[in-house]
CSV table of C-alpha atoms in Angstrom, one decimal:
chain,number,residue,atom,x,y,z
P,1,UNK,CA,-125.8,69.1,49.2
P,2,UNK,CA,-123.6,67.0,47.8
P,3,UNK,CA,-120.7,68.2,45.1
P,4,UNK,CA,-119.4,66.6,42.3
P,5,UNK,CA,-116.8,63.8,43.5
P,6,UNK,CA,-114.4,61.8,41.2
P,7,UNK,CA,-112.3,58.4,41.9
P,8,UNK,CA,-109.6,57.4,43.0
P,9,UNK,CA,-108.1,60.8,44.0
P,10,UNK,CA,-104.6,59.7,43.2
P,11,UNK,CA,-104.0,56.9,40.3
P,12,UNK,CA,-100.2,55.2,39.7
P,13,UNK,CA,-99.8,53.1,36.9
P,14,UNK,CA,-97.5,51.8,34.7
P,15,UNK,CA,-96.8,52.7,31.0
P,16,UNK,CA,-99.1,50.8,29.2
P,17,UNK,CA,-101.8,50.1,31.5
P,18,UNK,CA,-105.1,51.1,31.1
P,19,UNK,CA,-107.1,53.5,34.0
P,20,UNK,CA,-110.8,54.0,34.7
P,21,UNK,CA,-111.7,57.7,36.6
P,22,UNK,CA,-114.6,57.8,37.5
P,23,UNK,CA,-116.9,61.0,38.0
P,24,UNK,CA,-120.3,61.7,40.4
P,25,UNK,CA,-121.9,64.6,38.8
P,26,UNK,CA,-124.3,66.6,41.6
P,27,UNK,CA,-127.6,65.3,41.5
P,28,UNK,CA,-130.1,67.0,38.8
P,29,UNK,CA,-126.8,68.6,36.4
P,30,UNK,CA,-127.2,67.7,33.0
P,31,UNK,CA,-124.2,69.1,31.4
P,32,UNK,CA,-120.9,67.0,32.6
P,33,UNK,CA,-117.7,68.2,31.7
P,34,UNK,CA,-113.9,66.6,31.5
P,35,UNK,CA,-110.9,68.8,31.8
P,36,UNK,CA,-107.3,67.8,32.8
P,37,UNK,CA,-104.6,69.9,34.3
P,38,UNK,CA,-100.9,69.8,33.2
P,39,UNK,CA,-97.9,71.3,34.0
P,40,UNK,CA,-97.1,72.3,30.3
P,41,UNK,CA,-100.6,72.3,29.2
P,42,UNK,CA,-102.7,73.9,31.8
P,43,UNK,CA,-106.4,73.5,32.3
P,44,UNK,CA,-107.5,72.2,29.2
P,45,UNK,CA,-111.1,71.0,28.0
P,46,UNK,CA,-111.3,67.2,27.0
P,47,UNK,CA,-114.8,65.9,26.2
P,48,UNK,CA,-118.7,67.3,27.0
P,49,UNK,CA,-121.9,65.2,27.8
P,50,UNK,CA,-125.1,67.6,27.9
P,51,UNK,CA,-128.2,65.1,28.2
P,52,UNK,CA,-128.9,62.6,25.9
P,53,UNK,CA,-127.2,64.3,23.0
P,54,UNK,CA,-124.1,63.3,21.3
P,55,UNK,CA,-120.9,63.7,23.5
P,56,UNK,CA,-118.8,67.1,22.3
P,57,UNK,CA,-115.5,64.5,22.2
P,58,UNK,CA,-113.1,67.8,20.3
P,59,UNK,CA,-110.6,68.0,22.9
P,60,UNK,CA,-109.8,64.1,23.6
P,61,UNK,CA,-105.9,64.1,22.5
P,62,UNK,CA,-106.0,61.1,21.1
P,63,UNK,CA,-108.0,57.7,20.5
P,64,UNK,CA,-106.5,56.3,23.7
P,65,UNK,CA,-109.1,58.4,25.4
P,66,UNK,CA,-112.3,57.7,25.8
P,67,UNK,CA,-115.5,58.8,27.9
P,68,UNK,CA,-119.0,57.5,28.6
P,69,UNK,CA,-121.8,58.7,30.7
P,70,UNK,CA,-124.5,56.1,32.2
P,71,UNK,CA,-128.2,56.4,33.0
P,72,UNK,CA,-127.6,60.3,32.9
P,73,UNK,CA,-125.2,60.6,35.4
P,74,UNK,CA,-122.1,58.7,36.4
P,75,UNK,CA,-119.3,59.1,33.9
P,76,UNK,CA,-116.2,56.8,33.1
P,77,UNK,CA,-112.7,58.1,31.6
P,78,UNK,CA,-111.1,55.7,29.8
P,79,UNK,CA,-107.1,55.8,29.1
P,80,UNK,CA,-105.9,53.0,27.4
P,81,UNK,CA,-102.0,52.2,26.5
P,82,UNK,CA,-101.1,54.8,29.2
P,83,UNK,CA,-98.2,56.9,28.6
P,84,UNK,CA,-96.3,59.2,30.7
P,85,UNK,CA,-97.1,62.5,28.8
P,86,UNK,CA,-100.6,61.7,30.1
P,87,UNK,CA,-99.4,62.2,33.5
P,88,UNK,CA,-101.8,65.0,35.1
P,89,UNK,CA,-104.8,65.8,37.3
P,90,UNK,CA,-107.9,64.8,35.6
P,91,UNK,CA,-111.0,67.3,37.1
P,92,UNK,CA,-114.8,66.5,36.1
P,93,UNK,CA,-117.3,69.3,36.1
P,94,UNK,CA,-120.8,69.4,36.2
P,95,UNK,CA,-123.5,72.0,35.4
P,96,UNK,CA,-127.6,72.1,35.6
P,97,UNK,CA,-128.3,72.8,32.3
P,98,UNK,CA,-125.4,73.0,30.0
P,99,UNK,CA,-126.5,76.5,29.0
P,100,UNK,CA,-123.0,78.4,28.5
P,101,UNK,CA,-124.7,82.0,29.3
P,102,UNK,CA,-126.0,81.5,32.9
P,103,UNK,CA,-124.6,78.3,34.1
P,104,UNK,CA,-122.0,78.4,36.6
P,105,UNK,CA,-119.6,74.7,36.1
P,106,UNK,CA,-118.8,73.0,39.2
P,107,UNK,CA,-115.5,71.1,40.0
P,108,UNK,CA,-114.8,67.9,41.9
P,109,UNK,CA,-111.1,67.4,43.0
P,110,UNK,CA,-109.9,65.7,40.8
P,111,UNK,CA,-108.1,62.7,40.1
P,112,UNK,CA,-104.0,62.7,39.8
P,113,UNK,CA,-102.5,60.7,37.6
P,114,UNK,CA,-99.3,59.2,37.6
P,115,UNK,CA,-97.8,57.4,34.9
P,116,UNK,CA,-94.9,55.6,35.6
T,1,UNK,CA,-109.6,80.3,18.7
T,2,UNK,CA,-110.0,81.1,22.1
T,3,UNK,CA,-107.2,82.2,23.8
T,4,UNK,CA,-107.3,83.4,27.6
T,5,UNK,CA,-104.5,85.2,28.9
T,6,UNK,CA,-103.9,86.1,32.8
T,7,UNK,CA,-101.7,88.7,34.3
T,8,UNK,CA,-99.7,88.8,36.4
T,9,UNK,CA,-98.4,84.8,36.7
T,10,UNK,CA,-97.8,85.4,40.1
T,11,UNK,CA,-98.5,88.6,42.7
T,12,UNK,CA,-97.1,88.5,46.3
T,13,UNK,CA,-98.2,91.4,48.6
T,14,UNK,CA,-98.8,91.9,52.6
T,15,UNK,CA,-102.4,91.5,54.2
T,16,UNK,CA,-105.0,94.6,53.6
T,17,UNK,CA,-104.2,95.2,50.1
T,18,UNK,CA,-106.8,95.6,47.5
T,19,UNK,CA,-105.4,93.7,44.1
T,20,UNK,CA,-106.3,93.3,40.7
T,21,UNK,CA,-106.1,90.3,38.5
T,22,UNK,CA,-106.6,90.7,35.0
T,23,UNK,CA,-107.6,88.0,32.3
T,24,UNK,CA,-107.9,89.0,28.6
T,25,UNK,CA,-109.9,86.8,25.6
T,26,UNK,CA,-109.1,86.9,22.1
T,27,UNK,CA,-112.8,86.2,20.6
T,28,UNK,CA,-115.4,89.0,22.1
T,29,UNK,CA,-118.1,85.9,21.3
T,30,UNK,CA,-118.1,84.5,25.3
T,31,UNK,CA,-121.2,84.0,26.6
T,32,UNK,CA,-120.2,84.5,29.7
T,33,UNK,CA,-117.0,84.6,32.3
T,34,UNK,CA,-115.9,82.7,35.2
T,35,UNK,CA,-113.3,82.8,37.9
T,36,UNK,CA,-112.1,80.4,40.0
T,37,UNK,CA,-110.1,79.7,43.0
T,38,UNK,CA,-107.8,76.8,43.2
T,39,UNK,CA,-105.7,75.7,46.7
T,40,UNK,CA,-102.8,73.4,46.3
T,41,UNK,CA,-104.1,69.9,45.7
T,42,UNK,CA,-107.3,70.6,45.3
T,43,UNK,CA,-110.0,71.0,42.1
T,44,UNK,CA,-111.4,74.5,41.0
T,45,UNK,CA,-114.3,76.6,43.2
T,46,UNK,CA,-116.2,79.1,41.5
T,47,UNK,CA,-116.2,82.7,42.7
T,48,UNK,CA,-117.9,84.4,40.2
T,49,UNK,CA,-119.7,84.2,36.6
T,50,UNK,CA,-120.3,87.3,34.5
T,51,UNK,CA,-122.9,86.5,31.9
T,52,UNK,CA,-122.4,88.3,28.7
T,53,UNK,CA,-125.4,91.0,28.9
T,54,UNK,CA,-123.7,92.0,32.5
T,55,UNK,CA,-121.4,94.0,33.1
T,56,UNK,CA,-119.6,93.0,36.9
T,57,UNK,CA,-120.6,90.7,39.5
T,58,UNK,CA,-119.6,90.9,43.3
T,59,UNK,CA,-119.2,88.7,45.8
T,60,UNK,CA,-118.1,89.9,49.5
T,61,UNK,CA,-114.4,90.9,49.0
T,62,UNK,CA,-114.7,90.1,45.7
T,63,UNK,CA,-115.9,91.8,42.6
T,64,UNK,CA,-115.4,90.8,39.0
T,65,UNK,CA,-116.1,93.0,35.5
T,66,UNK,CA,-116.2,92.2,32.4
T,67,UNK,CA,-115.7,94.6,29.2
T,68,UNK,CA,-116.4,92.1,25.8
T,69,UNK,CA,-115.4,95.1,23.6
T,70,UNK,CA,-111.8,94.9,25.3
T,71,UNK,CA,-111.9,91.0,25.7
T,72,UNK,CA,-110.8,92.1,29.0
T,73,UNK,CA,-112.1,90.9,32.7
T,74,UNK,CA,-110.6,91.9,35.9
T,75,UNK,CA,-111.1,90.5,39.3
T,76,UNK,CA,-111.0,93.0,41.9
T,77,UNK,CA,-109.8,91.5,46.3
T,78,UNK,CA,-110.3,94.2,48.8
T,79,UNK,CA,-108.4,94.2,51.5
T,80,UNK,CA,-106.6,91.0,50.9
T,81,UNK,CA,-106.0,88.1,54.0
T,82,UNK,CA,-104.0,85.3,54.0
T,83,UNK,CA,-106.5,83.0,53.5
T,84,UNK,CA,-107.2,84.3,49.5
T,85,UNK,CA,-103.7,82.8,48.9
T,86,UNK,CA,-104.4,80.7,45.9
T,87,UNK,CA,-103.9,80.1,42.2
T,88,UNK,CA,-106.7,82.1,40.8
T,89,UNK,CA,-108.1,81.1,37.3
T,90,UNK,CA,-110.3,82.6,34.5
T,91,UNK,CA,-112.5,80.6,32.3
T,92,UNK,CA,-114.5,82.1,29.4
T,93,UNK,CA,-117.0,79.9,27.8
T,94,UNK,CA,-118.2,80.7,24.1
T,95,UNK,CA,-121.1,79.1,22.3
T,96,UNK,CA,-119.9,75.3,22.2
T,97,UNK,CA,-120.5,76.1,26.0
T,98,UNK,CA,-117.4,74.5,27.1
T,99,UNK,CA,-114.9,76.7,29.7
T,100,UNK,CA,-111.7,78.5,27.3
T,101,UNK,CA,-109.1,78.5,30.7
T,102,UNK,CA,-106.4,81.1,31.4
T,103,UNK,CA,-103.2,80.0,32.7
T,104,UNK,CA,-103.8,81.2,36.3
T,105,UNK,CA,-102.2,83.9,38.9
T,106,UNK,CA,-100.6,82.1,41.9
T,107,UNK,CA,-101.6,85.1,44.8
T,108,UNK,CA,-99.6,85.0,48.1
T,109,UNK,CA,-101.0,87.4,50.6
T,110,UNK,CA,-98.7,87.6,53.8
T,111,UNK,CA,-99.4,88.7,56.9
């Protein structure tokens, strides 16, 4: 079946400049996850959707970021007023029940972001 | 606070060796342990999850342990090929079930 995909794969943009990333969680996975990847940082947790509860937002850096999840599924990542220290790979992962003990997380590719 | 720790940062040795990568976790409240594979370019692919009441996992060529009294987990390649070359990652998620990342080993196996 199908895993979880995120667009575009590679994002350039100018300081300043909003982006959208957008993440396909596989079919039937409740729990949907945001990490992003930095040279300096590593892999480091941003925000947490588990069903219809209140997003687990802890790890968004600042308000610049934001995050919402449709009908369920499809989630948006929202940078606005890009800046370059944002500059990174931005990986969605999705799991089937959000239960931390037993469930295995699933990565898409991940999208690259370049801030110019 | 979480903090996940891997070692080595980076292993190099020729094909056929068995390895070990370690990963070590501050807080002994994980529920349970993942590793990961990641290839140049490319997102994170799960190898193995440990759940807290077990004690290893195996996988083929792979098999992973986990000791919460240590906060330690190792990851154990026999007989290594070329094709495990990677950046291998440790995640440990505790009970706000969201993944606590080491900072990876980058294996090269050579032929």
């Amino acid at each position: 079946g199908a895993g979880v995909s995120q667009s575009p794969s590679n994002k350039v943009t100018e300081k300043g400049k909003d982006v959208e990333l957008r993440c396909d969680p596989i079919s039937g996975h409740t729990a949907l996850y945001w990490y992003r990847q930095s040279l300096g940082q590593g892999l480091e947790f941003l925000i947490y959707f588990q069903g219809n509860s209140a997003p687990d937002k802890s790890g968004l850096p600042s308000d610049r970021f934001s995050a919402e999840r449709t009908g369920g599924s499809v989630s948006t990542l929202t940078i606005q007023r890009t800046q370059q220290e944002d500059s990174a790979v931005y990986l969605c992962a999705s799991s089937l029940g959000g239960r931390g003990d037993t469930d295995t997380q699933y990565f898409g590719p991940g999208t690259r972001l370049t801030v110019l | 606070k979480q903090e996940v720790t891997q070692i080595p940062a980076a292993l190099s040795v020729p094909e056929g060796e068995n390895l070990v990568l370690n990963c070590s976790f501050t807080d002994s409240a994980i529920y349970n342990l993942q590793w990961f594979r990641q290839d140049p370019g490319k997102g994170l692919t799960s190898l193995l999850l440990i759940q807290s009441s077990q004690r290893e996992q195996t996988s083929g060529r792979l098999n992973a342990s986990l000791d919460k009294s240590s906060g330690r987990s190792t990851l154990y390649i026999a007989a290594s090929q070329p094709g495990d070359s990677a950046t291998y990652l440790c995640g440990g998620v505790n009970n706000t079930d969201k993944l606590i990342f080491g900072t990876g080993t980058r294996l090269q196996v050579f032929p």
